[in-house]
Coordinates of C-alpha atoms in Angstrom, one line a residue:
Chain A
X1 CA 0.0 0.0 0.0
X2 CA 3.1 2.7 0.0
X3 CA 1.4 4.2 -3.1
X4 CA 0.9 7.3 -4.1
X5 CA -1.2 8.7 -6.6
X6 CA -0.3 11.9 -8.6
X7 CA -3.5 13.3 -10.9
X8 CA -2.8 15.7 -13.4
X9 CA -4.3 17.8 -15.8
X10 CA -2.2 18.8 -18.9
X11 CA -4.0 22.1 -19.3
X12 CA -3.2 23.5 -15.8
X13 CA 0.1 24.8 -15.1
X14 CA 0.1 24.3 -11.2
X15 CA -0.1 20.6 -12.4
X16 CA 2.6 21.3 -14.7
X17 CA 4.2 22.7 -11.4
X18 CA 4.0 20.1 -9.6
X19 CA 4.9 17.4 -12.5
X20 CA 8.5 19.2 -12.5
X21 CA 9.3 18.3 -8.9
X22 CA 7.1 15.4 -8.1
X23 CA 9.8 12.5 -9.0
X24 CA 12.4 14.3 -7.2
X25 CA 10.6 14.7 -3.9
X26 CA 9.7 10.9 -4.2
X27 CA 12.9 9.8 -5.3
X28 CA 14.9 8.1 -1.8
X29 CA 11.7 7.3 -0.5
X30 CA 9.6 3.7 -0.9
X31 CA 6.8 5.3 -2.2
X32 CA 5.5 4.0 -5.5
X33 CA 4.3 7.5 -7.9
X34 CA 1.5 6.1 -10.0
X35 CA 0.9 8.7 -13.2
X36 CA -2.8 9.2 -13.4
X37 CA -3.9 11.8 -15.8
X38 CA -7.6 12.9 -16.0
X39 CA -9.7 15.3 -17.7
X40 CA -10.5 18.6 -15.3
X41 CA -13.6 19.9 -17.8
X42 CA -16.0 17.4 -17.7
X43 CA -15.7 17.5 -13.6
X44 CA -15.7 21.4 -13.8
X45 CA -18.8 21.3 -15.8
X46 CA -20.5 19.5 -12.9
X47 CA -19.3 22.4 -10.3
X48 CA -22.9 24.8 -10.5
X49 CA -22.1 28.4 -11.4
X50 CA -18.4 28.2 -12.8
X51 CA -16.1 26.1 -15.0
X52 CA -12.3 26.5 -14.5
X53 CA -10.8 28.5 -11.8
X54 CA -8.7 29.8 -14.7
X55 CA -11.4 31.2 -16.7
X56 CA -13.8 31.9 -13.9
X57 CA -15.5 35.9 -14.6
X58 CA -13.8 37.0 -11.5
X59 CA -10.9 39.2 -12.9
X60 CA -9.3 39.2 -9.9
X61 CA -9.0 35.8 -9.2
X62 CA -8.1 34.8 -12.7
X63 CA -5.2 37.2 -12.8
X64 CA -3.9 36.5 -9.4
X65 CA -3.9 32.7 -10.5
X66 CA -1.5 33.2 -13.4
X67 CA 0.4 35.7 -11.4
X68 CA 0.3 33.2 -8.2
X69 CA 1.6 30.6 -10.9
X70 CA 4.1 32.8 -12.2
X71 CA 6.1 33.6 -8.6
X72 CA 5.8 29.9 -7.2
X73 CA 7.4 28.7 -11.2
X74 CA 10.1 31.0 -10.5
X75 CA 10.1 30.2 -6.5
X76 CA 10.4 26.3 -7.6
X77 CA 12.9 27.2 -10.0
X78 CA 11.1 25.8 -13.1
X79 CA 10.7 27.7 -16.5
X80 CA 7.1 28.6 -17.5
X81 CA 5.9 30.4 -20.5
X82 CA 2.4 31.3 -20.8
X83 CA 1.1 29.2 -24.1
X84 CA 0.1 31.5 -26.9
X85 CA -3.7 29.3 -26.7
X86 CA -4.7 28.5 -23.2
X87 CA -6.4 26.7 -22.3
X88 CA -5.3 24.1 -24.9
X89 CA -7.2 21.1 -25.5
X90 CA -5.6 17.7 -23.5
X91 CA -7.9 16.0 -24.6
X92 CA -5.7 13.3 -27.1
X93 CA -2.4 13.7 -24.9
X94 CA -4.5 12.3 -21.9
X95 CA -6.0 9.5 -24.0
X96 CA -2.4 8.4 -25.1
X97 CA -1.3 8.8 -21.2
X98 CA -3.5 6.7 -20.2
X99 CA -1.9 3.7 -22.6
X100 CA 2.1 4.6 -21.5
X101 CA 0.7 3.8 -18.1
X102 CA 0.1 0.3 -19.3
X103 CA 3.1 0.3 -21.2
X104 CA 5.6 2.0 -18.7
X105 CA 6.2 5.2 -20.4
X106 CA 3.8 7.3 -18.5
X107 CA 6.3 9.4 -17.1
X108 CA 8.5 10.7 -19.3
X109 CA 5.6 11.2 -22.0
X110 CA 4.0 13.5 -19.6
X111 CA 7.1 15.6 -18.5
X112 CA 7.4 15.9 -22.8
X113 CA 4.0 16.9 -23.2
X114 CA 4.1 19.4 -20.3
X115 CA 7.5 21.0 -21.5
X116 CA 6.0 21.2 -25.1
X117 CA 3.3 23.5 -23.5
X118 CA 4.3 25.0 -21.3
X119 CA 7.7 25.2 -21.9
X120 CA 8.0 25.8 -25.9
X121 CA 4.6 27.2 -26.5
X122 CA 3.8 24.3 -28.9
X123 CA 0.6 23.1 -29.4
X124 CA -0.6 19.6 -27.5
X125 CA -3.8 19.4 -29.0
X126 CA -2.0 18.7 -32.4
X127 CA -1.8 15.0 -33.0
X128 CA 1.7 16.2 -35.0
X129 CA 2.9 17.3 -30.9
X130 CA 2.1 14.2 -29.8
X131 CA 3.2 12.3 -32.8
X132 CA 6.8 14.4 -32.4
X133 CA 6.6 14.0 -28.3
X134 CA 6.4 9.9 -28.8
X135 CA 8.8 9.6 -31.7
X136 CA 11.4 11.8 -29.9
X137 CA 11.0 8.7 -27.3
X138 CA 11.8 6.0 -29.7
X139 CA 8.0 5.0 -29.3
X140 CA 5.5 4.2 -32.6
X141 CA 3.2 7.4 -32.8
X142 CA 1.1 6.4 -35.3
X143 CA 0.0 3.0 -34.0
X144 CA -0.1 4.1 -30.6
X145 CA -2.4 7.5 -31.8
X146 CA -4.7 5.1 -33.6
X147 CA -5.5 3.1 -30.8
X148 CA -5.8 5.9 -28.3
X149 CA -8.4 7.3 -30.5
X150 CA -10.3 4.1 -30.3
X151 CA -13.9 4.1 -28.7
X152 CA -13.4 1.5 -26.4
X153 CA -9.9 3.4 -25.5
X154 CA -12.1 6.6 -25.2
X155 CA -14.2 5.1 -22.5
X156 CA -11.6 4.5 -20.2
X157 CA -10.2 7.8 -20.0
X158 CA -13.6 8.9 -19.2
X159 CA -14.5 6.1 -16.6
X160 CA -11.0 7.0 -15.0
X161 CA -12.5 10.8 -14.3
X162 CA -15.6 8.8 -12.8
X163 CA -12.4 7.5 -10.5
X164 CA -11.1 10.4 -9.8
X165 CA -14.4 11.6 -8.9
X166 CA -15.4 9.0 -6.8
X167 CA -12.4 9.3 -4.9
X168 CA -13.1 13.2 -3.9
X169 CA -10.3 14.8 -6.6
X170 CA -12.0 18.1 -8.2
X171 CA -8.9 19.7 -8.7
X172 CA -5.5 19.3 -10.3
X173 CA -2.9 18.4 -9.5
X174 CA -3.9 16.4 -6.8
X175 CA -2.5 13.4 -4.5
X176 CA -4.1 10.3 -3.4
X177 CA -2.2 9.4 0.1
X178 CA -3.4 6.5 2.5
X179 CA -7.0 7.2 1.1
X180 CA -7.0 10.9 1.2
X181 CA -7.0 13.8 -1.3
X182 CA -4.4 16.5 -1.4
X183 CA -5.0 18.8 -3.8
X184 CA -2.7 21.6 -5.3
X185 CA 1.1 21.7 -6.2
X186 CA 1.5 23.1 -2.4
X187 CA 0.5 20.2 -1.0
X188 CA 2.8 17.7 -2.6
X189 CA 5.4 17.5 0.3
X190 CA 2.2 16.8 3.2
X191 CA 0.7 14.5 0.3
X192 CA 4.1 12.4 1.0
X193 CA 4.8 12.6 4.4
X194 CA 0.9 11.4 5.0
X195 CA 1.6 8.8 2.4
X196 CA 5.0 7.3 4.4
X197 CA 4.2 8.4 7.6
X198 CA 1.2 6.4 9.4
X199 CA 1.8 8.1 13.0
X200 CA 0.7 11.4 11.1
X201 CA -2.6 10.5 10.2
X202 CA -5.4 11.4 12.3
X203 CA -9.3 10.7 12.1
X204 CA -12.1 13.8 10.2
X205 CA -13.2 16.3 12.9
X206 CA -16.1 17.5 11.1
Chain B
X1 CA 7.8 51.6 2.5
X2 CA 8.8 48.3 4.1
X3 CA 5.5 47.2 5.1
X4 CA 3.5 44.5 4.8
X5 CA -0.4 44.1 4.7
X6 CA -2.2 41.3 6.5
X7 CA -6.0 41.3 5.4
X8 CA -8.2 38.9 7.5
X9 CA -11.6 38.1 7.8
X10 CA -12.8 36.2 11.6
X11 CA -15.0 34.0 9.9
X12 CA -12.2 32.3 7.7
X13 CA -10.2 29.2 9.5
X14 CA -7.2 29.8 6.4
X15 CA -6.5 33.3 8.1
X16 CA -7.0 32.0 11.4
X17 CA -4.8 29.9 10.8
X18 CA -2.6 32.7 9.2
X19 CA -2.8 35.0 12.0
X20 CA -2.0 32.5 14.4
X21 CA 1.9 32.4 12.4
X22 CA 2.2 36.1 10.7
X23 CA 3.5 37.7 13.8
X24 CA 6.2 35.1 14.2
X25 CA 7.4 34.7 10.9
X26 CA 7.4 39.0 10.4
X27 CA 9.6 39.0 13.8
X28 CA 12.7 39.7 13.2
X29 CA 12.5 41.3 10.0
X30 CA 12.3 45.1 9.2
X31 CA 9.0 44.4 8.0
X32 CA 5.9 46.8 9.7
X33 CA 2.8 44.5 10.0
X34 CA -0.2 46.0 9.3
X35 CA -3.4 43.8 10.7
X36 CA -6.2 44.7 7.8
X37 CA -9.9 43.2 9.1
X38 CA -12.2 43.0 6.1
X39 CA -15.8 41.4 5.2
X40 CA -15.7 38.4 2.5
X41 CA -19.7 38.6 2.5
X42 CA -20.1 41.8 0.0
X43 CA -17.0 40.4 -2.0
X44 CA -18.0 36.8 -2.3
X45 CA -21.4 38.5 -3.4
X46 CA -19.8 39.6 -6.3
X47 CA -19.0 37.2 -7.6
X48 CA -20.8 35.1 -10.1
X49 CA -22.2 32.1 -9.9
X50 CA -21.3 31.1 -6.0
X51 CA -20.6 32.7 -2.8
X52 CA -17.7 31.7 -0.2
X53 CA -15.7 28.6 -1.2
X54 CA -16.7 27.1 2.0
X55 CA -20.4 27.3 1.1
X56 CA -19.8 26.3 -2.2
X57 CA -22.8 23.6 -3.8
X58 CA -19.8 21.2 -4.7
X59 CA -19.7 18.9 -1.7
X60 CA -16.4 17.2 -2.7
X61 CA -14.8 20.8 -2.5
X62 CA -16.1 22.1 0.6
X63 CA -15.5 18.8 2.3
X64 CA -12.0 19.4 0.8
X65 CA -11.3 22.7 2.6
X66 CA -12.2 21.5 6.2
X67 CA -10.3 18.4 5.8
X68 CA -7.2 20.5 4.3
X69 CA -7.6 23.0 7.5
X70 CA -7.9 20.8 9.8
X71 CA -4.2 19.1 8.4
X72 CA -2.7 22.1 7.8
X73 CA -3.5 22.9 11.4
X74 CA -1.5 19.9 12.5
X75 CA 1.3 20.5 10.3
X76 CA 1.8 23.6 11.6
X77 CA 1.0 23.1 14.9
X78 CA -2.0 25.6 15.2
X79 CA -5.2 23.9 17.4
X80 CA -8.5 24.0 15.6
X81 CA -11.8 23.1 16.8
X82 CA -14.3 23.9 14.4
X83 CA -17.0 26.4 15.6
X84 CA -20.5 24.9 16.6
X85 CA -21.9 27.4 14.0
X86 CA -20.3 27.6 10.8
X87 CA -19.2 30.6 10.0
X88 CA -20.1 33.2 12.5
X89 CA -20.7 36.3 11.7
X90 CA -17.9 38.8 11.7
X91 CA -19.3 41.9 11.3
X92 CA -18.9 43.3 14.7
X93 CA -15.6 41.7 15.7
X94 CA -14.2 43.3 12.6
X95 CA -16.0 47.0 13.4
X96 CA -14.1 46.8 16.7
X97 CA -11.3 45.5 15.1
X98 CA -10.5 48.2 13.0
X99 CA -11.1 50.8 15.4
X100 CA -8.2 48.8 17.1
X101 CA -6.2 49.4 14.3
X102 CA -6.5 53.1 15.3
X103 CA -5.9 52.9 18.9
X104 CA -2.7 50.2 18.8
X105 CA -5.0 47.0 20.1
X106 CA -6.0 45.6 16.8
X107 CA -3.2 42.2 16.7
X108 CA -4.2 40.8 20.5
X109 CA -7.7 41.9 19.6
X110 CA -8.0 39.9 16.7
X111 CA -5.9 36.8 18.0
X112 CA -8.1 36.6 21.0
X113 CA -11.3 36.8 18.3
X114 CA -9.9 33.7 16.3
X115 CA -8.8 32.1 19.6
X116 CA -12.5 32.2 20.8
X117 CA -13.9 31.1 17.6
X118 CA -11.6 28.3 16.3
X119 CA -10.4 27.5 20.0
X120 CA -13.3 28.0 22.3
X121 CA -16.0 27.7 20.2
X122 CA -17.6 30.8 21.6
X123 CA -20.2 33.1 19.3
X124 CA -17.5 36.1 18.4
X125 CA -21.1 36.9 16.5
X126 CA -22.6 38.0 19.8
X127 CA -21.8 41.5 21.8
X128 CA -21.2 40.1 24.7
X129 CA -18.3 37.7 23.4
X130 CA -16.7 41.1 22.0
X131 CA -17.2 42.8 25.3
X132 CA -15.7 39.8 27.4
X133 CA -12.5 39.8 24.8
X134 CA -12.3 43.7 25.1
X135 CA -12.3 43.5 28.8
X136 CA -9.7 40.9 28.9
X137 CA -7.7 43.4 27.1
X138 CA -8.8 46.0 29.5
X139 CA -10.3 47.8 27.2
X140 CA -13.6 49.6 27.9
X141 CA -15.9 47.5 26.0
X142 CA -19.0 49.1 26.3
X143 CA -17.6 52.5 24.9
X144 CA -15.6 50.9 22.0
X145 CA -18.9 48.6 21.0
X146 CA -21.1 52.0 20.7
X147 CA -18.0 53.9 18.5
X148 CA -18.3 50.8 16.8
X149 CA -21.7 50.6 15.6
X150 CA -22.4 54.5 14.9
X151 CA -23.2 54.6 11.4
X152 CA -19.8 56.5 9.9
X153 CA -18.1 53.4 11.4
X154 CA -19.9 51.1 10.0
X155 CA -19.2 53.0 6.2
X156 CA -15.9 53.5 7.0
X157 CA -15.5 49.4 7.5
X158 CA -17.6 49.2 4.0
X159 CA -15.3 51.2 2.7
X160 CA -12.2 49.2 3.6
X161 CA -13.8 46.3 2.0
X162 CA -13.9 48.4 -1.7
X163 CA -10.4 49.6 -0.7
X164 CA -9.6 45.1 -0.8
X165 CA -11.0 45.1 -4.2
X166 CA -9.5 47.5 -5.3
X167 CA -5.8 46.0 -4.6
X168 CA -7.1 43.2 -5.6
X169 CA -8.2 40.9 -2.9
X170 CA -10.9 38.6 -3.5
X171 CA -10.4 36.3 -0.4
X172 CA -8.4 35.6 3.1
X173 CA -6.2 35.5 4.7
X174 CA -4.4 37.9 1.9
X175 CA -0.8 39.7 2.0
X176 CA 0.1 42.8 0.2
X177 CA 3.4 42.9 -0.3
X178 CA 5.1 45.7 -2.5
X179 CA 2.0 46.1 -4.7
X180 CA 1.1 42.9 -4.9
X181 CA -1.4 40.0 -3.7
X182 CA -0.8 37.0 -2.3
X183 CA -3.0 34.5 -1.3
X184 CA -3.5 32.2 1.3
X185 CA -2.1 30.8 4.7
X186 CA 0.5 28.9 2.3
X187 CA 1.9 31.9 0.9
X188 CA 3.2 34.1 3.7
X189 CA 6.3 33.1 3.3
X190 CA 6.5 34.1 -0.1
X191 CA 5.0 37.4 0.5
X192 CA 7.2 37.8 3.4
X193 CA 10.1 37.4 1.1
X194 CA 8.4 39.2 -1.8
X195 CA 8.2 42.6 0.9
X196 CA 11.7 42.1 1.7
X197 CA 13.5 41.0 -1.0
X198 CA 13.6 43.5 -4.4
X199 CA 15.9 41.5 -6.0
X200 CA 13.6 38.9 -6.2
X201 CA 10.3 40.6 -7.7
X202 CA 10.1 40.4 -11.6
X203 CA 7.5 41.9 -14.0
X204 CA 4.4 40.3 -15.1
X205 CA 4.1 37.6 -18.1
X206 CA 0.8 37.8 -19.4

């Protein structure tokens, strides 16, 4: 059970955040990472009265979130550049995610797709990205495209949001630790310790 | 100009939480602390579609928060018990509170408001709560309650709240820190080190 789940989204950047730092905080400890990526619109189109935090009609908010995003990127010490679209569609990158968990490539596809937006500004929702992102890792981008793009293949990334769900995530990035949700790239390092650390957990209080 | 702002509203654990560590973490510096009550009420009414994040329809989110306040209160070492009425109102703790802000009693004030909400579980909502707090201060309750409550007072509290907006602020605890907002118990530090620190402020990206 020293598991720990790590939900991301590839359109948000505190995910993205949190994607560049989440191996090396695990890294020295047993914890397995598990890569789970999910799909933040359809559980934001559930939310009554607003979609994404990120394009909520509160200026205020919606400016302080890129600006918020902006310090802790350079606070973290990780490069982020705005993407010319945003927010851009991760729909297909998600879809082909989900088959490099199977396959063991999970990670590194999703630290490529990430740098590609948020990094280069290049465009994710493009099956050309993700055709580039998988041949630059010696993987077959056209067969593993088509079978991503399957319906039965489409199903799944959609029953693992009813996961995700289920197990209280309406966020990302969020952490799944010893059956709890920790949501937000500033909660990584409590996500852990709660995840290694049994003596630290204590029973709701509401 | 080496001041920092520390805007609070009673009813929030997250700046309970904050105002139980601000003091600490500004000792020390060269930083001035500036204790700023406001009212989330009139700007959560603002915005569209929901009011105060606690309140919020989406049950897997609110549950969230408490959850999140009640860890954070562990990990930082902060006792929380979470009022018997949830939230109080703070419209009279933060009348008197900003009078304090003119007479030099506004940070023991305010600490021994949260204390007796998130501690105590008494009703800071109720005069006499306010006039037992003021007289532990030995402060003359009766006369600060009726300053607090004449009409001009109660604008010049309204207008407080449309200076917040104004800067910026759309929730609490919030930190104003060389022109700019941050959010959030979890970012003190960086606003702490955002008021200090010009080497470390950079421009806007977007």
């Amino acid at each position: 059970m020293n598991e720990i789940e790590f939900w991301y989204e590839f359109a948000s950047p505190y995910a993205y955040l949190a994607a560049a730092r989440i191996e090396r905080l695990v890294a020295g400890t047993p914890l397995r990472l598990t890569w789970r990526p999910l799909l933040l619109g359809p559980i934001f189109q559930r939310r009554p009265g607003h979609a994404s935090p990120f394009q909520e009609p509160a200026p205020a908010e919606s400016a302080y979130r890129r600006r918020d995003a902006e310090r802790c990127a350079v606070a973290q010490g990780t490069p982020l550049a705005w993407p010319s679209i945003y927010p851009r569609s991760s729909l297909l990158a998600a879809r082909v995610a989900l088959l490099g968990g199977d396959e063991g490539w999970i990670a590194p596809f999703s630290q490529a797709v990430y740098r590609a937006s948020f990094m280069e500004d290049r465009d994710i929702a493009a099956p050309e990205t993700v055709l580039a992102i998988l041949g630059a890792l010696d993987l077959p981008g056209q067969a593993i495209v088509a079978r991503a793009t399957q319906p039965a293949h489409k199903a799944r990334l959609a029953s693992t949001v009813e996961e995700a769900v289920a197990k209280g995530i309406f966020g990302a990035p969020s952490l799944v630790a010893a059956g709890e949700v920790f949501w937000g790239n500033d909660r990584l390092e409590q996500a852990i310790d709660w995840a290694l650390h049994p003596a630290l957990r204590f029973p709701r209080r509401s």
